[in-house]
Each structure stands twice: as structure tokens, then as C-alpha cells.
PDB file of C-alpha atoms in Angstrom:
ATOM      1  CA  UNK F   1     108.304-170.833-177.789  1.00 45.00           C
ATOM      2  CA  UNK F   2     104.861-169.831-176.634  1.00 47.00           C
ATOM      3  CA  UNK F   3     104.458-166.377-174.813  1.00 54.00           C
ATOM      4  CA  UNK F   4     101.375-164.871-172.827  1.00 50.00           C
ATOM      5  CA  UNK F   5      99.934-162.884-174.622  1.00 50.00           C
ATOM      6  CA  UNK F   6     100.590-158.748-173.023  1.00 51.00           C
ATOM      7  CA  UNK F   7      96.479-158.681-172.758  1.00 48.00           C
ATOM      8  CA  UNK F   8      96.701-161.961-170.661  1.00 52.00           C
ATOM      9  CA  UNK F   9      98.209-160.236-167.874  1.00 50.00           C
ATOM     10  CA  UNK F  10      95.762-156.917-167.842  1.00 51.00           C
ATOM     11  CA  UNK F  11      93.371-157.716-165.799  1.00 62.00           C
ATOM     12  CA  UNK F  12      95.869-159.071-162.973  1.00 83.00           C
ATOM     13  CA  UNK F  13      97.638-155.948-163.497  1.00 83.00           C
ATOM     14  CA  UNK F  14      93.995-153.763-163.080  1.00 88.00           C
ATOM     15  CA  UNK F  15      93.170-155.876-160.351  1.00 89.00           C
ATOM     16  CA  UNK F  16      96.575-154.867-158.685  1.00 88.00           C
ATOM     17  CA  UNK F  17      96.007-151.121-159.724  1.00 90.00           C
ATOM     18  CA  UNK F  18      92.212-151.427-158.354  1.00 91.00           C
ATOM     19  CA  UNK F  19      93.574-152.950-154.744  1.00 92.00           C
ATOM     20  CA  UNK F  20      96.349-150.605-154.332  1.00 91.00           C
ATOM     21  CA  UNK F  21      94.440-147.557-154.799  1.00 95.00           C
ATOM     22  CA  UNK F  22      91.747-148.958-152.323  1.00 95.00           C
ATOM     23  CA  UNK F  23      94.901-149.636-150.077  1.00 93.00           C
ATOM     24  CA  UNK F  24      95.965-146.307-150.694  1.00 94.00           C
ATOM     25  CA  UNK F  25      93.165-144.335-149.787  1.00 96.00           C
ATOM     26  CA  UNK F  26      92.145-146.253-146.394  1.00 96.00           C
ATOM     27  CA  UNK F  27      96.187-145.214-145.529  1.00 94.00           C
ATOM     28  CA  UNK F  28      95.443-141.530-146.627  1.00 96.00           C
ATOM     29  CA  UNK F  29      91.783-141.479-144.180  1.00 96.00           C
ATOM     30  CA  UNK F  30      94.733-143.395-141.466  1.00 96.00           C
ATOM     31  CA  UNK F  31      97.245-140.178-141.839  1.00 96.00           C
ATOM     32  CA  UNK F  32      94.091-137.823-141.790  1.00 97.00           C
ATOM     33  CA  UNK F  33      92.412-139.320-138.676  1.00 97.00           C
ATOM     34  CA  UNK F  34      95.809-139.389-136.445  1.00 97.00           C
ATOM     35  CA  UNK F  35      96.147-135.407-137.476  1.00 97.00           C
ATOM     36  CA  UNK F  36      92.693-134.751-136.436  1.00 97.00           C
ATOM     37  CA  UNK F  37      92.891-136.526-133.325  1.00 97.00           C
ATOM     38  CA  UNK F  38      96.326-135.212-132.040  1.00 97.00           C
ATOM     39  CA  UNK F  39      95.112-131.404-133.562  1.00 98.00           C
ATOM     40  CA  UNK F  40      92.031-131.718-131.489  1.00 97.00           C
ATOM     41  CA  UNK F  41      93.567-133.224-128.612  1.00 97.00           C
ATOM     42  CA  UNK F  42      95.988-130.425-128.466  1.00 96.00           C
ATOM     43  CA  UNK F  43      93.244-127.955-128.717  1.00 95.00           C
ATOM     44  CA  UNK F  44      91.315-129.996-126.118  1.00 94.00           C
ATOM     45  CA  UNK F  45      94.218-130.037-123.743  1.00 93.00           C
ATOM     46  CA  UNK F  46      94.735-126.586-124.177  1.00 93.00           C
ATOM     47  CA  UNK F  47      91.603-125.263-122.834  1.00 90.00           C
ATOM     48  CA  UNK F  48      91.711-127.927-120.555  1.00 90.00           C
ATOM     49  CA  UNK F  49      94.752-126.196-119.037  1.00 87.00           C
ATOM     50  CA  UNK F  50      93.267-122.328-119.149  1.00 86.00           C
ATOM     51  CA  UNK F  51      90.193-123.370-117.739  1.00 84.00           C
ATOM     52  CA  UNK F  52      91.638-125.698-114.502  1.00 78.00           C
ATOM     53  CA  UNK F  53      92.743-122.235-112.940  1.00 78.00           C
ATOM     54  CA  UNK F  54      89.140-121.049-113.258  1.00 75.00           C
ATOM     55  CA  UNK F  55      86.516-121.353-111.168  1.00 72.00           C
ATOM     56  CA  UNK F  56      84.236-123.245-113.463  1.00 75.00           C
ATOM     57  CA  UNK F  57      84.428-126.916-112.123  1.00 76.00           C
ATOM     58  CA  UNK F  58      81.844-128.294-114.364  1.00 79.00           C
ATOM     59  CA  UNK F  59      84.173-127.510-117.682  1.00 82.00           C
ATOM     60  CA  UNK F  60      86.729-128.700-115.657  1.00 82.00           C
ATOM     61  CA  UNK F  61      84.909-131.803-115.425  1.00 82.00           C
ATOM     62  CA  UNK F  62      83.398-131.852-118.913  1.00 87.00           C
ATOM     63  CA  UNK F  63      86.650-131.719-120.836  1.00 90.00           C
ATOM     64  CA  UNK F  64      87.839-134.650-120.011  1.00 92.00           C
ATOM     65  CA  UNK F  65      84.635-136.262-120.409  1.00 94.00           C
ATOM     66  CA  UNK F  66      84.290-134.576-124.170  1.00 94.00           C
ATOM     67  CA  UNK F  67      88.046-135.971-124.912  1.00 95.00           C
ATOM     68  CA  UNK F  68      87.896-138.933-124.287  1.00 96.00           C
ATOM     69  CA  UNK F  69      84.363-139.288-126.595  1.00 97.00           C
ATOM     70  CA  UNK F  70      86.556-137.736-128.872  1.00 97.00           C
ATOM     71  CA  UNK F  71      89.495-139.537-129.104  1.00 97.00           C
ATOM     72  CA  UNK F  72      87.286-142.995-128.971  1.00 97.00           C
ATOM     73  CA  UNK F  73      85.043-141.872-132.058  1.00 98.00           C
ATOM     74  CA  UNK F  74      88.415-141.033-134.234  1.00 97.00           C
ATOM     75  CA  UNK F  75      89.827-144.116-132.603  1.00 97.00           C
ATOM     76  CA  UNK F  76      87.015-146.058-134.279  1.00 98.00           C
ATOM     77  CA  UNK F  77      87.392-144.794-137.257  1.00 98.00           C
ATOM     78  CA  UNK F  78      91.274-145.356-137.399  1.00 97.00           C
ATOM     79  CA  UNK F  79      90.376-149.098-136.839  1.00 97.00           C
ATOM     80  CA  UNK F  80      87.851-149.106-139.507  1.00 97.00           C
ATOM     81  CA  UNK F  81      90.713-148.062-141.841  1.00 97.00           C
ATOM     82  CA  UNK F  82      92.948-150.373-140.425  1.00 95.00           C
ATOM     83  CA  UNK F  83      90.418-153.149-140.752  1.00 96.00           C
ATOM     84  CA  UNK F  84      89.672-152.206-144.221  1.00 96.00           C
ATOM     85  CA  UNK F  85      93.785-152.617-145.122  1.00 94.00           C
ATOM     86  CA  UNK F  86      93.283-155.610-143.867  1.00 93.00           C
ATOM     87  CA  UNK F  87      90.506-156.692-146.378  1.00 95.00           C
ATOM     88  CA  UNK F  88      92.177-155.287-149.352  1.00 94.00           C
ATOM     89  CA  UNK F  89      95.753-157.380-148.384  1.00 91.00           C
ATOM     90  CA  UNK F  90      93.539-160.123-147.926  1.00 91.00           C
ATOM     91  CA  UNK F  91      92.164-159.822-151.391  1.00 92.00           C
ATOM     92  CA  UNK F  92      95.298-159.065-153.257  1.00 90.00           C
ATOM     93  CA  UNK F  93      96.707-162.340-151.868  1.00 88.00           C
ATOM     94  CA  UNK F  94      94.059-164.236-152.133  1.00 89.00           C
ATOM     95  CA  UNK F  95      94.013-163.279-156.118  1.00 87.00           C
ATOM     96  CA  UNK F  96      97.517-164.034-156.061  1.00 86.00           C
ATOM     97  CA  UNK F  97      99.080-161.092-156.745  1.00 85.00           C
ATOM     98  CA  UNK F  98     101.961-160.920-154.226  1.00 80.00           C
ATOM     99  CA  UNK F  99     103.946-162.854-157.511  1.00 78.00           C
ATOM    100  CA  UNK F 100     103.280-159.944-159.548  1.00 76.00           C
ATOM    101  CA  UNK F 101     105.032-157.165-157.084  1.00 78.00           C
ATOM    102  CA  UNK F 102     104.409-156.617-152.816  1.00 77.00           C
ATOM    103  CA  UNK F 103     101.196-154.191-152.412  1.00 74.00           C
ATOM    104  CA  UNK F 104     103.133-152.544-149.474  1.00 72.00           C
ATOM    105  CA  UNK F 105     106.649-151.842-148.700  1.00 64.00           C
ATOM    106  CA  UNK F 106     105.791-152.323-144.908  1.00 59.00           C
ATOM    107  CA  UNK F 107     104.728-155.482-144.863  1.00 55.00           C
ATOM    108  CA  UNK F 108     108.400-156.944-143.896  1.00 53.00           C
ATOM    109  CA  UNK F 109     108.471-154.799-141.078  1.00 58.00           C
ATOM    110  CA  UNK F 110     105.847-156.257-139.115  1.00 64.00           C
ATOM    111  CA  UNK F 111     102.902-154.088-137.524  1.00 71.00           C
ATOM    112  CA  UNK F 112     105.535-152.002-136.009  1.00 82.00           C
ATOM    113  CA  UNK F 113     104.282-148.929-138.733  1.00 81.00           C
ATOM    114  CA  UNK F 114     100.657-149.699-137.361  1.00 89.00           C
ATOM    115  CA  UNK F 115     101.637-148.649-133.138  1.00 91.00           C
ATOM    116  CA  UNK F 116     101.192-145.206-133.538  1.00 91.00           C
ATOM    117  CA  UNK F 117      97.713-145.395-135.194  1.00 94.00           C
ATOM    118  CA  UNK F 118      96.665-148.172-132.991  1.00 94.00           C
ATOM    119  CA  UNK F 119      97.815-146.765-130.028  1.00 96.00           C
ATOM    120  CA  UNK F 120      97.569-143.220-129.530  1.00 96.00           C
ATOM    121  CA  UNK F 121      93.798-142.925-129.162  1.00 97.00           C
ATOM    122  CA  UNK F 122      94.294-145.014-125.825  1.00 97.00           C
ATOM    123  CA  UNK F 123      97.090-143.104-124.852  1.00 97.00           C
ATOM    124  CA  UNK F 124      95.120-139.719-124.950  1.00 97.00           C
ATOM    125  CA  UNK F 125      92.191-141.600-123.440  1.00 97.00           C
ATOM    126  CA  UNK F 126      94.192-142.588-120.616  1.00 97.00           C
ATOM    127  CA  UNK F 127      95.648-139.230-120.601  1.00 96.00           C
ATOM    128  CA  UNK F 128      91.587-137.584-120.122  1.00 95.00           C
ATOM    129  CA  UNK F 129      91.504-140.245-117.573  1.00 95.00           C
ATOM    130  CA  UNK F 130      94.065-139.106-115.210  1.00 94.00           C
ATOM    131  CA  UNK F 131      92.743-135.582-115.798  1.00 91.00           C
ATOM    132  CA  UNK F 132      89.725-135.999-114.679  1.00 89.00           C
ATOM    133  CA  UNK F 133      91.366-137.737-111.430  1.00 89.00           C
ATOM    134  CA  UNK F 134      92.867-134.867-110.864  1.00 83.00           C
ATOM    135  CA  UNK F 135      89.751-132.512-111.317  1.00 75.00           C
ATOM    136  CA  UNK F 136      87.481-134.467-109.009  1.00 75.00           C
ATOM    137  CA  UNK F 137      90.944-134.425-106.507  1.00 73.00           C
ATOM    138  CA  UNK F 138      90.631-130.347-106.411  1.00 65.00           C
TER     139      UNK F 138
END
């Protein structure tokens, strides 16, 4: 009865270690971009309200301008992490290490887990959007 050896299996094992820590980390800069873009947002929208019963038009006019640069430059970046997931899954099944254990819990559930970050930069884009309708309506 021949056995693997337990050093056989380390550098699967490392490699594993090695992808899920990369996998890791792009999901951490995922969780920190959303709170930075619905943080600002709400501090954008904010002012945005105060200043629309002022008399200065041209911050009126600028906010939603400046939001909507922001939330497409954090957008970017939360598809950049998204991308680089991706890269990493593609990796860790192309070394075929899906038989040794799943490299996320989510994958069953389809990209259902992935709406919010893929969606919410749009929806406060679109948001900026019907602001500014509504400033160069006044």
C-alpha cells in the first residue's frame, strides 16, 4: 500500500494558501471601495441638498458633475477587484485545486453576492444624473 508522501501535497496546499489570500485581499479592497463610495456619496448628497436652497447655481451644478466623477473612478476600481477575483479563480482551477477544497463559499450562489458591488456605482451615477436635471430645471 503506497501513500503520497505528506510533502507531496505542500506545494498544492501553498499554492491554495497563496491564491486564497490573493482572493482575499482583492474582496477586502471590494468591501473598502463600496464604503468609500456610499460614505462619500452620502456626504456628496448631503451638501448637495444644503446648497440647492442657496443661491449658488454653479455648486448646484458642480455637485452632480463631481459625483458622478466620483462614483465612476471608485466604480473602476471595484471592477478592477472584481476582475482580479476573476484571475485568481481562474488560476486556482486551472491548477486544479477545486479537488483539494472550494476557494469561495459563494461560488454556488451565482453572481448574485457580486450585484451590489457591480451595481451601485451606476445607481448613484444615475442618481447625479437626475440631479442635475433637476438643477438645470430651476
Amino acid at each position: 500500500m503506497s501513500q503520497a508522501a505528506p510533502s507531496d501535497k505542500l506545494p498544492d496546499w501553498e499554492l491554495y494558501r497563496a491564491l486564497r489570500e490573493q482572493w482575499t485581499h482583492e474582496d477586502n479592497l471590494i468591501n473598502h471601495r463600496l464604503m468609500w463610495l456610499i460614505l462619500s456619496q452620502g456626504l456628496l448628497f448631503t451638501a448637495y441638498g444644503t446648497l440647492s436652497t442657496a443661491k449658488l447655481h454653479w455648486l448646484v451644478l458642480g455637485f452632480p458633475f463631481f459625483g458622478i466623477v466620483v462614483a465612476a473612478v471608485i466604480g473602476i476600481s471595484i471592477f478592477a477587484a472584481l476582475t482580479a477575483i476573476e484571475v485568481v479563480n481562474t488560476r486556482f482551477e486551472a491548477a486544479g485545486l477545486d479537488a483539494l477544497c472550494s476557494l469561495s463559499p459563494g461560488r454556488t450562489s451565482g453572481n448574485y453576492g457580486k450585484l451590489a458591488a457591480q451595481s451601485l456605482p451606476f445607481v448613484f451615477g444615475a442618481l447625479w444624473l437626475l440631479a442635475m436635471a433637476g438643477a438645470f430645471d430651476h
